[in-house]
PDB file of C-alpha atoms and ligand atoms in Angstrom:
ATOM      1  CA  UNK A   1      51.134  71.663  -0.988  1.00  0.00           C
ATOM      2  CA  UNK A   2      49.684  69.924   2.058  1.00  0.00           C
ATOM      3  CA  UNK A   3      51.826  67.669   4.189  1.00  0.00           C
ATOM      4  CA  UNK A   4      48.919  65.357   4.976  1.00  0.00           C
ATOM      5  CA  UNK A   5      48.344  64.783   1.271  1.00  0.00           C
ATOM      6  CA  UNK A   6      52.015  64.358   0.358  1.00  0.00           C
ATOM      7  CA  UNK A   7      54.143  61.216   0.357  1.00  0.00           C
ATOM      8  CA  UNK A   8      57.432  61.102   2.272  1.00  0.00           C
ATOM      9  CA  UNK A   9      59.268  61.228  -1.047  1.00  0.00           C
ATOM     10  CA  UNK A  10      57.431  64.395  -2.018  1.00  0.00           C
ATOM     11  CA  UNK A  11      58.266  65.970   1.356  1.00  0.00           C
ATOM     12  CA  UNK A  12      61.901  64.962   0.852  1.00  0.00           C
ATOM     13  CA  UNK A  13      61.990  66.671  -2.555  1.00  0.00           C
ATOM     14  CA  UNK A  14      60.315  69.768  -1.067  1.00  0.00           C
ATOM     15  CA  UNK A  15      63.082  69.940   1.558  1.00  0.00           C
ATOM     16  CA  UNK A  16      65.659  70.126  -1.230  1.00  0.00           C
ATOM     17  CA  UNK A  17      64.199  73.474  -2.277  1.00  0.00           C
ATOM     18  CA  UNK A  18      62.779  74.894   0.973  1.00  0.00           C
ATOM     19  CA  UNK A  19      63.176  74.677   4.737  1.00  0.00           C
ATOM     20  CA  UNK A  20      59.949  76.554   5.446  1.00  0.00           C
ATOM     21  CA  UNK A  21      56.511  75.349   6.455  1.00  0.00           C
ATOM     22  CA  UNK A  22      53.193  76.961   7.374  1.00  0.00           C
ATOM     23  CA  UNK A  23      51.386  75.565  10.412  1.00  0.00           C
ATOM     24  CA  UNK A  24      47.700  76.522  10.768  1.00  0.00           C
ATOM     25  CA  UNK A  25      46.476  76.837  14.359  1.00  0.00           C
ATOM     26  CA  UNK A  26      43.118  77.820  15.796  1.00  0.00           C
ATOM     27  CA  UNK A  27      40.569  76.746  18.323  1.00  0.00           C
ATOM     28  CA  UNK A  28      37.300  74.903  18.809  1.00  0.00           C
ATOM     29  CA  UNK A  29      35.136  77.317  20.755  1.00  0.00           C
ATOM     30  CA  UNK A  30      31.848  79.171  20.579  1.00  0.00           C
ATOM     31  CA  UNK A  31      31.602  81.940  18.019  1.00  0.00           C
ATOM     32  CA  UNK A  32      28.173  83.423  18.904  1.00  0.00           C
ATOM     33  CA  UNK A  33      24.848  81.940  17.701  1.00  0.00           C
ATOM     34  CA  UNK A  34      25.946  82.468  14.061  1.00  0.00           C
ATOM     35  CA  UNK A  35      29.604  81.391  13.870  1.00  0.00           C
ATOM     36  CA  UNK A  36      30.451  77.684  14.083  1.00  0.00           C
ATOM     37  CA  UNK A  37      32.716  76.240  16.758  1.00  0.00           C
ATOM     38  CA  UNK A  38      35.543  75.595  14.328  1.00  0.00           C
ATOM     39  CA  UNK A  39      35.647  79.144  12.928  1.00  0.00           C
ATOM     40  CA  UNK A  40      39.201  79.927  14.080  1.00  0.00           C
ATOM     41  CA  UNK A  41      40.862  76.753  12.839  1.00  0.00           C
ATOM     42  CA  UNK A  42      38.768  76.563   9.673  1.00  0.00           C
ATOM     43  CA  UNK A  43      39.820  80.139   8.818  1.00  0.00           C
ATOM     44  CA  UNK A  44      43.488  79.497   9.577  1.00  0.00           C
ATOM     45  CA  UNK A  45      43.489  76.281   7.551  1.00  0.00           C
ATOM     46  CA  UNK A  46      41.668  77.760   4.559  1.00  0.00           C
ATOM     47  CA  UNK A  47      43.950  80.801   4.441  1.00  0.00           C
ATOM     48  CA  UNK A  48      47.054  78.654   5.000  1.00  0.00           C
ATOM     49  CA  UNK A  49      46.156  76.354   2.108  1.00  0.00           C
ATOM     50  CA  UNK A  50      45.599  79.304  -0.230  1.00  0.00           C
ATOM     51  CA  UNK A  51      48.790  80.974   1.021  1.00  0.00           C
ATOM     52  CA  UNK A  52      50.704  77.757   0.396  1.00  0.00           C
ATOM     53  CA  UNK A  53      49.392  77.687  -3.180  1.00  0.00           C
ATOM     54  CA  UNK A  54      50.511  81.273  -3.760  1.00  0.00           C
ATOM     55  CA  UNK A  55      54.087  80.838  -2.516  1.00  0.00           C
ATOM     56  CA  UNK A  56      54.770  77.132  -3.064  1.00  0.00           C
ATOM     57  CA  UNK A  57      54.910  76.455   0.670  1.00  0.00           C
ATOM     58  CA  UNK A  58      54.187  73.212   2.432  1.00  0.00           C
ATOM     59  CA  UNK A  59      51.295  73.425   4.920  1.00  0.00           C
ATOM     60  CA  UNK A  60      51.358  71.181   7.984  1.00  0.00           C
ATOM     61  CA  UNK A  61      48.374  69.546   9.678  1.00  0.00           C
ATOM     62  CA  UNK A  62      45.974  72.001  11.286  1.00  0.00           C
ATOM     63  CA  UNK A  63      45.962  72.282  15.069  1.00  0.00           C
ATOM     64  CA  UNK A  64      42.228  72.432  15.656  1.00  0.00           C
ATOM     65  CA  UNK A  65      42.163  72.883  19.441  1.00  0.00           C
ATOM     66  CA  UNK A  66      43.864  75.649  21.366  1.00  0.00           C
ATOM     67  CA  UNK A  67      43.599  77.786  24.472  1.00  0.00           C
ATOM     68  CA  UNK A  68      39.908  78.509  24.996  1.00  0.00           C
ATOM     69  CA  UNK A  69      39.529  78.564  28.763  1.00  0.00           C
ATOM     70  CA  UNK A  70      37.310  81.645  28.804  1.00  0.00           C
ATOM     71  CA  UNK A  71      34.798  80.066  26.380  1.00  0.00           C
ATOM     72  CA  UNK A  72      34.227  76.956  28.482  1.00  0.00           C
ATOM     73  CA  UNK A  73      30.766  77.957  29.774  1.00  0.00           C
ATOM     74  CA  UNK A  74      29.462  77.585  26.192  1.00  0.00           C
ATOM     75  CA  UNK A  75      28.574  73.993  25.188  1.00  0.00           C
ATOM     76  CA  UNK A  76      31.027  72.418  22.768  1.00  0.00           C
ATOM     77  CA  UNK A  77      34.019  74.615  23.546  1.00  0.00           C
ATOM     78  CA  UNK A  78      37.197  72.590  24.067  1.00  0.00           C
ATOM     79  CA  UNK A  79      40.425  73.811  25.640  1.00  0.00           C
ATOM     80  CA  UNK A  80      43.916  72.528  26.255  1.00  0.00           C
ATOM     81  CA  UNK A  81      45.809  73.424  29.393  1.00  0.00           C
ATOM     82  CA  UNK A  82      48.604  75.851  28.500  1.00  0.00           C
ATOM     83  CA  UNK A  83      51.213  73.240  29.495  1.00  0.00           C
ATOM     84  CA  UNK A  84      49.586  70.687  27.156  1.00  0.00           C
ATOM     85  CA  UNK A  85      49.549  73.170  24.290  1.00  0.00           C
ATOM     86  CA  UNK A  86      53.193  74.137  24.860  1.00  0.00           C
ATOM     87  CA  UNK A  87      54.173  70.445  24.901  1.00  0.00           C
ATOM     88  CA  UNK A  88      52.107  69.680  21.797  1.00  0.00           C
ATOM     89  CA  UNK A  89      53.411  72.581  19.716  1.00  0.00           C
ATOM     90  CA  UNK A  90      56.982  71.929  20.852  1.00  0.00           C
ATOM     91  CA  UNK A  91      56.764  68.282  19.772  1.00  0.00           C
ATOM     92  CA  UNK A  92      55.064  69.227  16.488  1.00  0.00           C
ATOM     93  CA  UNK A  93      57.846  71.683  15.592  1.00  0.00           C
ATOM     94  CA  UNK A  94      60.746  69.552  16.878  1.00  0.00           C
ATOM     95  CA  UNK A  95      59.539  66.578  14.818  1.00  0.00           C
ATOM     96  CA  UNK A  96      59.844  68.727  11.724  1.00  0.00           C
ATOM     97  CA  UNK A  97      63.236  70.091  12.842  1.00  0.00           C
ATOM     98  CA  UNK A  98      64.504  66.500  12.797  1.00  0.00           C
ATOM     99  CA  UNK A  99      63.674  66.331   9.093  1.00  0.00           C
ATOM    100  CA  UNK A 100      65.463  69.596   8.315  1.00  0.00           C
ATOM    101  CA  UNK A 101      62.719  72.222   8.564  1.00  0.00           C
ATOM    102  CA  UNK A 102      63.969  75.519  10.011  1.00  0.00           C
ATOM    103  CA  UNK A 103      61.302  78.178   9.395  1.00  0.00           C
ATOM    104  CA  UNK A 104      57.899  77.798  11.042  1.00  0.00           C
ATOM    105  CA  UNK A 105      55.246  80.291  10.038  1.00  0.00           C
ATOM    106  CA  UNK A 106      52.343  79.679  12.373  1.00  0.00           C
ATOM    107  CA  UNK A 107      49.203  81.054  10.758  1.00  0.00           C
ATOM    108  CA  UNK A 108      46.989  81.448  13.780  1.00  0.00           C
ATOM    109  CA  UNK A 109      43.240  82.000  13.853  1.00  0.00           C
ATOM    110  CA  UNK A 110      42.825  82.484  17.602  1.00  0.00           C
ATOM    111  CA  UNK A 111      44.278  85.313  19.669  1.00  0.00           C
ATOM    112  CA  UNK A 112      43.990  83.272  22.855  1.00  0.00           C
ATOM    113  CA  UNK A 113      46.798  81.032  21.554  1.00  0.00           C
ATOM    114  CA  UNK A 114      49.361  83.787  21.113  1.00  0.00           C
ATOM    115  CA  UNK A 115      51.136  83.881  24.474  1.00  0.00           C
ATOM    116  CA  UNK A 116      51.211  80.087  24.737  1.00  0.00           C
ATOM    117  CA  UNK A 117      52.563  79.756  21.185  1.00  0.00           C
ATOM    118  CA  UNK A 118      55.380  82.115  22.126  1.00  0.00           C
ATOM    119  CA  UNK A 119      56.082  79.997  25.215  1.00  0.00           C
ATOM    120  CA  UNK A 120      56.256  76.928  22.935  1.00  0.00           C
ATOM    121  CA  UNK A 121      58.726  78.724  20.657  1.00  0.00           C
ATOM    122  CA  UNK A 122      60.913  79.494  23.698  1.00  0.00           C
ATOM    123  CA  UNK A 123      60.813  75.801  24.580  1.00  0.00           C
ATOM    124  CA  UNK A 124      61.796  74.898  20.999  1.00  0.00           C
ATOM    125  CA  UNK A 125      64.781  77.280  20.993  1.00  0.00           C
ATOM    126  CA  UNK A 126      66.015  75.946  24.340  1.00  0.00           C
ATOM    127  CA  UNK A 127      65.652  72.325  23.263  1.00  0.00           C
ATOM    128  CA  UNK A 128      67.374  72.866  19.913  1.00  0.00           C
ATOM    129  CA  UNK A 129      70.309  74.647  21.560  1.00  0.00           C
ATOM    130  CA  UNK A 130      70.699  71.949  24.198  1.00  0.00           C
ATOM    131  CA  UNK A 131      70.500  69.181  21.620  1.00  0.00           C
ATOM    132  CA  UNK A 132      72.833  70.634  19.000  1.00  0.00           C
ATOM    133  CA  UNK A 133      75.018  73.125  20.913  1.00  0.00           C
ATOM    134  CA  UNK A 134      76.976  75.486  18.661  1.00  0.00           C
ATOM    135  CA  UNK A 135      76.160  73.361  15.621  1.00  0.00           C
ATOM    136  CA  UNK A 136      72.476  74.077  16.119  1.00  0.00           C
ATOM    137  CA  UNK A 137      70.285  74.687  13.088  1.00  0.00           C
ATOM    138  CA  UNK A 138      68.905  78.215  12.602  1.00  0.00           C
ATOM    139  CA  UNK A 139      65.370  77.340  13.704  1.00  0.00           C
ATOM    140  CA  UNK A 140      62.922  80.240  13.748  1.00  0.00           C
ATOM    141  CA  UNK A 141      59.213  80.311  14.542  1.00  0.00           C
ATOM    142  CA  UNK A 142      56.780  83.152  14.106  1.00  0.00           C
ATOM    143  CA  UNK A 143      53.070  83.338  14.964  1.00  0.00           C
ATOM    144  CA  UNK A 144      50.796  85.567  12.907  1.00  0.00           C
ATOM    145  CA  UNK A 145      47.117  86.019  13.692  1.00  0.00           C
ATOM    146  CA  UNK A 146      45.619  86.116  10.220  1.00  0.00           C
ATOM    147  CA  UNK A 147      43.583  89.318  10.548  1.00  0.00           C
ATOM    148  CA  UNK A 148      45.797  91.299  12.921  1.00  0.00           C
ATOM    149  CA  UNK A 149      47.395  93.559  10.341  1.00  0.00           C
ATOM    150  CA  UNK A 150      46.438  96.793   8.577  1.00  0.00           C
ATOM    151  CA  UNK A 151      45.708  95.162   5.215  1.00  0.00           C
ATOM    152  CA  UNK A 152      43.235  92.524   6.428  1.00  0.00           C
ATOM    153  CA  UNK A 153      41.669  94.971   8.892  1.00  0.00           C
ATOM    154  CA  UNK A 154      41.122  97.571   6.142  1.00  0.00           C
ATOM    155  CA  UNK A 155      39.575  94.925   3.869  1.00  0.00           C
ATOM    156  CA  UNK A 156      37.320  93.706   6.697  1.00  0.00           C
ATOM    157  CA  UNK A 157      36.162  97.278   7.381  1.00  0.00           C
ATOM    158  CA  UNK A 158      35.450  97.781   3.692  1.00  0.00           C
ATOM    159  CA  UNK A 159      33.561  94.496   3.256  1.00  0.00           C
ATOM    160  CA  UNK A 160      31.723  94.171   6.589  1.00  0.00           C
ATOM    161  CA  UNK A 161      31.637  97.708   7.932  1.00  0.00           C
ATOM    162  CA  UNK A 162      33.230  96.542  11.154  1.00  0.00           C
ATOM    163  CA  UNK A 163      36.544  95.625  12.706  1.00  0.00           C
ATOM    164  CA  UNK A 164      37.845  92.053  12.414  1.00  0.00           C
ATOM    165  CA  UNK A 165      39.485  92.329  15.810  1.00  0.00           C
ATOM    166  CA  UNK A 166      36.488  91.361  17.958  1.00  0.00           C
ATOM    167  CA  UNK A 167      35.346  87.834  18.679  1.00  0.00           C
ATOM    168  CA  UNK A 168      32.912  86.256  16.179  1.00  0.00           C
ATOM    169  CA  UNK A 169      33.438  89.153  13.796  1.00  0.00           C
ATOM    170  CA  UNK A 170      31.599  89.155  10.470  1.00  0.00           C
ATOM    171  CA  UNK A 171      35.065  88.864   8.901  1.00  0.00           C
ATOM    172  CA  UNK A 172      36.102  85.627  10.581  1.00  0.00           C
ATOM    173  CA  UNK A 173      32.633  84.095  10.326  1.00  0.00           C
ATOM    174  CA  UNK A 174      32.540  84.939   6.597  1.00  0.00           C
ATOM    175  CA  UNK A 175      35.813  83.146   5.867  1.00  0.00           C
ATOM    176  CA  UNK A 176      34.473  79.982   7.530  1.00  0.00           C
ATOM    177  CA  UNK A 177      31.295  80.317   5.445  1.00  0.00           C
ATOM    178  CA  UNK A 178      33.399  80.584   2.287  1.00  0.00           C
ATOM    179  CA  UNK A 179      35.283  77.442   3.300  1.00  0.00           C
ATOM    180  CA  UNK A 180      32.151  75.277   3.457  1.00  0.00           C
ATOM    181  CA  UNK A 181      28.409  76.043   3.074  1.00  0.00           C
ATOM    182  CA  UNK A 182      27.806  73.745   6.063  1.00  0.00           C
ATOM    183  CA  UNK A 183      29.207  76.591   8.191  1.00  0.00           C
ATOM    184  CA  UNK A 184      26.480  79.068   7.219  1.00  0.00           C
ATOM    185  CA  UNK A 185      23.927  80.103   9.850  1.00  0.00           C
ATOM    186  CA  UNK A 186      21.434  82.955   9.901  1.00  0.00           C
ATOM    187  CA  UNK A 187      20.072  84.479  13.096  1.00  0.00           C
ATOM    188  CA  UNK A 188      18.893  87.806  14.427  1.00  0.00           C
ATOM    189  CA  UNK A 189      21.046  88.945  17.300  1.00  0.00           C
ATOM    190  CA  UNK A 190      20.403  91.591  19.897  1.00  0.00           C
ATOM    191  CA  UNK A 191      21.363  94.884  18.280  1.00  0.00           C
ATOM    192  CA  UNK A 192      23.738  95.892  21.048  1.00  0.00           C
ATOM    193  CA  UNK A 193      26.999  94.125  21.410  1.00  0.00           C
ATOM    194  CA  UNK A 194      29.726  94.360  23.988  1.00  0.00           C
ATOM    195  CA  UNK A 195      32.530  96.740  23.029  1.00  0.00           C
ATOM    196  CA  UNK A 196      36.101  95.592  22.468  1.00  0.00           C
ATOM    197  CA  UNK A 197      37.353  94.857  25.961  1.00  0.00           C
ATOM    198  CA  UNK A 198      39.611  91.975  26.779  1.00  0.00           C
ATOM    199  CA  UNK A 199      39.791  92.634  30.514  1.00  0.00           C
ATOM    200  CA  UNK A 200      37.784  89.542  31.440  1.00  0.00           C
ATOM    201  CA  UNK A 201      39.254  86.985  33.818  1.00  0.00           C
ATOM    202  CA  UNK A 202      37.723  83.493  33.975  1.00  0.00           C
ATOM    203  CA  UNK A 203      35.041  81.739  31.927  1.00  0.00           C
ATOM    204  CA  UNK A 204      32.180  82.796  34.239  1.00  0.00           C
ATOM    205  CA  UNK A 205      33.328  86.405  34.053  1.00  0.00           C
ATOM    206  CA  UNK A 206      33.497  86.147  30.258  1.00  0.00           C
ATOM    207  CA  UNK A 207      29.935  84.804  30.039  1.00  0.00           C
ATOM    208  CA  UNK A 208      28.629  87.552  32.317  1.00  0.00           C
ATOM    209  CA  UNK A 209      30.213  90.244  30.149  1.00  0.00           C
ATOM    210  CA  UNK A 210      29.499  88.641  26.781  1.00  0.00           C
ATOM    211  CA  UNK A 211      26.260  86.632  27.222  1.00  0.00           C
ATOM    212  CA  UNK A 212      25.927  85.506  23.577  1.00  0.00           C
ATOM    213  CA  UNK A 213      29.668  85.087  23.121  1.00  0.00           C
ATOM    214  CA  UNK A 214      30.424  88.091  20.920  1.00  0.00           C
ATOM    215  CA  UNK A 215      32.994  90.779  21.642  1.00  0.00           C
ATOM    216  CA  UNK A 216      32.673  93.933  19.544  1.00  0.00           C
ATOM    217  CA  UNK A 217      31.111  92.143  16.631  1.00  0.00           C
ATOM    218  CA  UNK A 218      27.969  91.482  14.684  1.00  0.00           C
ATOM    219  CA  UNK A 219      28.246  88.515  12.318  1.00  0.00           C
ATOM    220  CA  UNK A 220      24.626  88.898  11.026  1.00  0.00           C
ATOM    221  CA  UNK A 221      25.896  90.221   7.701  1.00  0.00           C
ATOM    222  CA  UNK A 222      28.566  87.537   7.275  1.00  0.00           C
ATOM    223  CA  UNK A 223      28.463  85.871   3.854  1.00  0.00           C
ATOM    224  CA  UNK A 224      30.502  83.385   1.834  1.00  0.00           C
ATOM    225  CA  UNK A 225      31.073  86.092  -0.796  1.00  0.00           C
ATOM    226  CA  UNK A 226      32.666  88.403   1.777  1.00  0.00           C
ATOM    227  CA  UNK A 227      34.645  85.450   3.080  1.00  0.00           C
ATOM    228  CA  UNK A 228      35.976  84.548  -0.374  1.00  0.00           C
ATOM    229  CA  UNK A 229      37.146  88.125  -0.948  1.00  0.00           C
ATOM    230  CA  UNK A 230      38.793  88.315   2.482  1.00  0.00           C
ATOM    231  CA  UNK A 231      40.436  84.959   1.951  1.00  0.00           C
ATOM    232  CA  UNK A 232      42.191  86.244  -1.163  1.00  0.00           C
ATOM    233  CA  UNK A 233      43.371  89.414   0.602  1.00  0.00           C
ATOM    234  CA  UNK A 234      44.606  87.462   3.607  1.00  0.00           C
ATOM    235  CA  UNK A 235      46.369  84.811   1.521  1.00  0.00           C
ATOM    236  CA  UNK A 236      48.159  87.429  -0.600  1.00  0.00           C
ATOM    237  CA  UNK A 237      49.262  89.256   2.564  1.00  0.00           C
ATOM    238  CA  UNK A 238      50.522  86.119   4.295  1.00  0.00           C
ATOM    239  CA  UNK A 239      52.263  84.839   1.160  1.00  0.00           C
ATOM    240  CA  UNK A 240      54.277  88.061   1.134  1.00  0.00           C
ATOM    241  CA  UNK A 241      54.991  87.804   4.874  1.00  0.00           C
ATOM    242  CA  UNK A 242      55.985  84.156   4.523  1.00  0.00           C
ATOM    243  CA  UNK A 243      58.413  84.855   1.677  1.00  0.00           C
ATOM    244  CA  UNK A 244      60.046  87.652   3.689  1.00  0.00           C
ATOM    245  CA  UNK A 245      60.254  85.373   6.743  1.00  0.00           C
ATOM    246  CA  UNK A 246      61.991  82.491   4.993  1.00  0.00           C
ATOM    247  CA  UNK A 247      64.369  84.762   3.063  1.00  0.00           C
ATOM    248  CA  UNK A 248      65.413  86.919   6.047  1.00  0.00           C
ATOM    249  CA  UNK A 249      69.010  86.756   7.290  1.00  0.00           C
TER     250      UNK A 249
HETATM  251 NI1   NI B   1      37.582  83.474  16.366  1.00  0.00          NI
END
């Protein structure tokens, strides 16, 4: 069930049976010459929608832009300042708190968002406590990067022969290809790719280390078929995680 395609009455009825919601977050940034700019948010959205179907969860509007400072030397990449992102996510979540939502499962497609998402959650907790005092609602937020778990990683290794943990991995590019054929590109890349190393500093440093934008990845063998299979694995995993999250004491 998608919030954007629900009426306020439908959301009201949903709130009578659940206080949980899935929020897809990602980025708009380069993903090598093969992956499209929207890969991270397209993946998060597609998996969130499928997850929502599996566990009868409402899915909020996708946050399509995130923290992409180190990709800014590549044309088309867009970034928010961390303070903007914290403010945006805090307002997004607090708006829903006003309506009675208490469990926020942020299904994130972009690792660069993680620390800033956690800062936003800290802001949410502080604001809720100050607003409600000891009568405060039990608001909880959790960010999960969709492929950063043993189950999705094992499936990615099986289907693509490579880790999903790099940038522009065949795994993440495949899921975007499964979402829409308009996201499919074919290209021959240099055979060598930079190994997994996140010790870069600024955007110029990133470009020097990773000239075609990849980190420990080769998306040449990405396909919509692989993406569709990974999507099912990821959605089943996150449906289970979501259920545990909203039922936890
Ligand atoms: Ni990505």
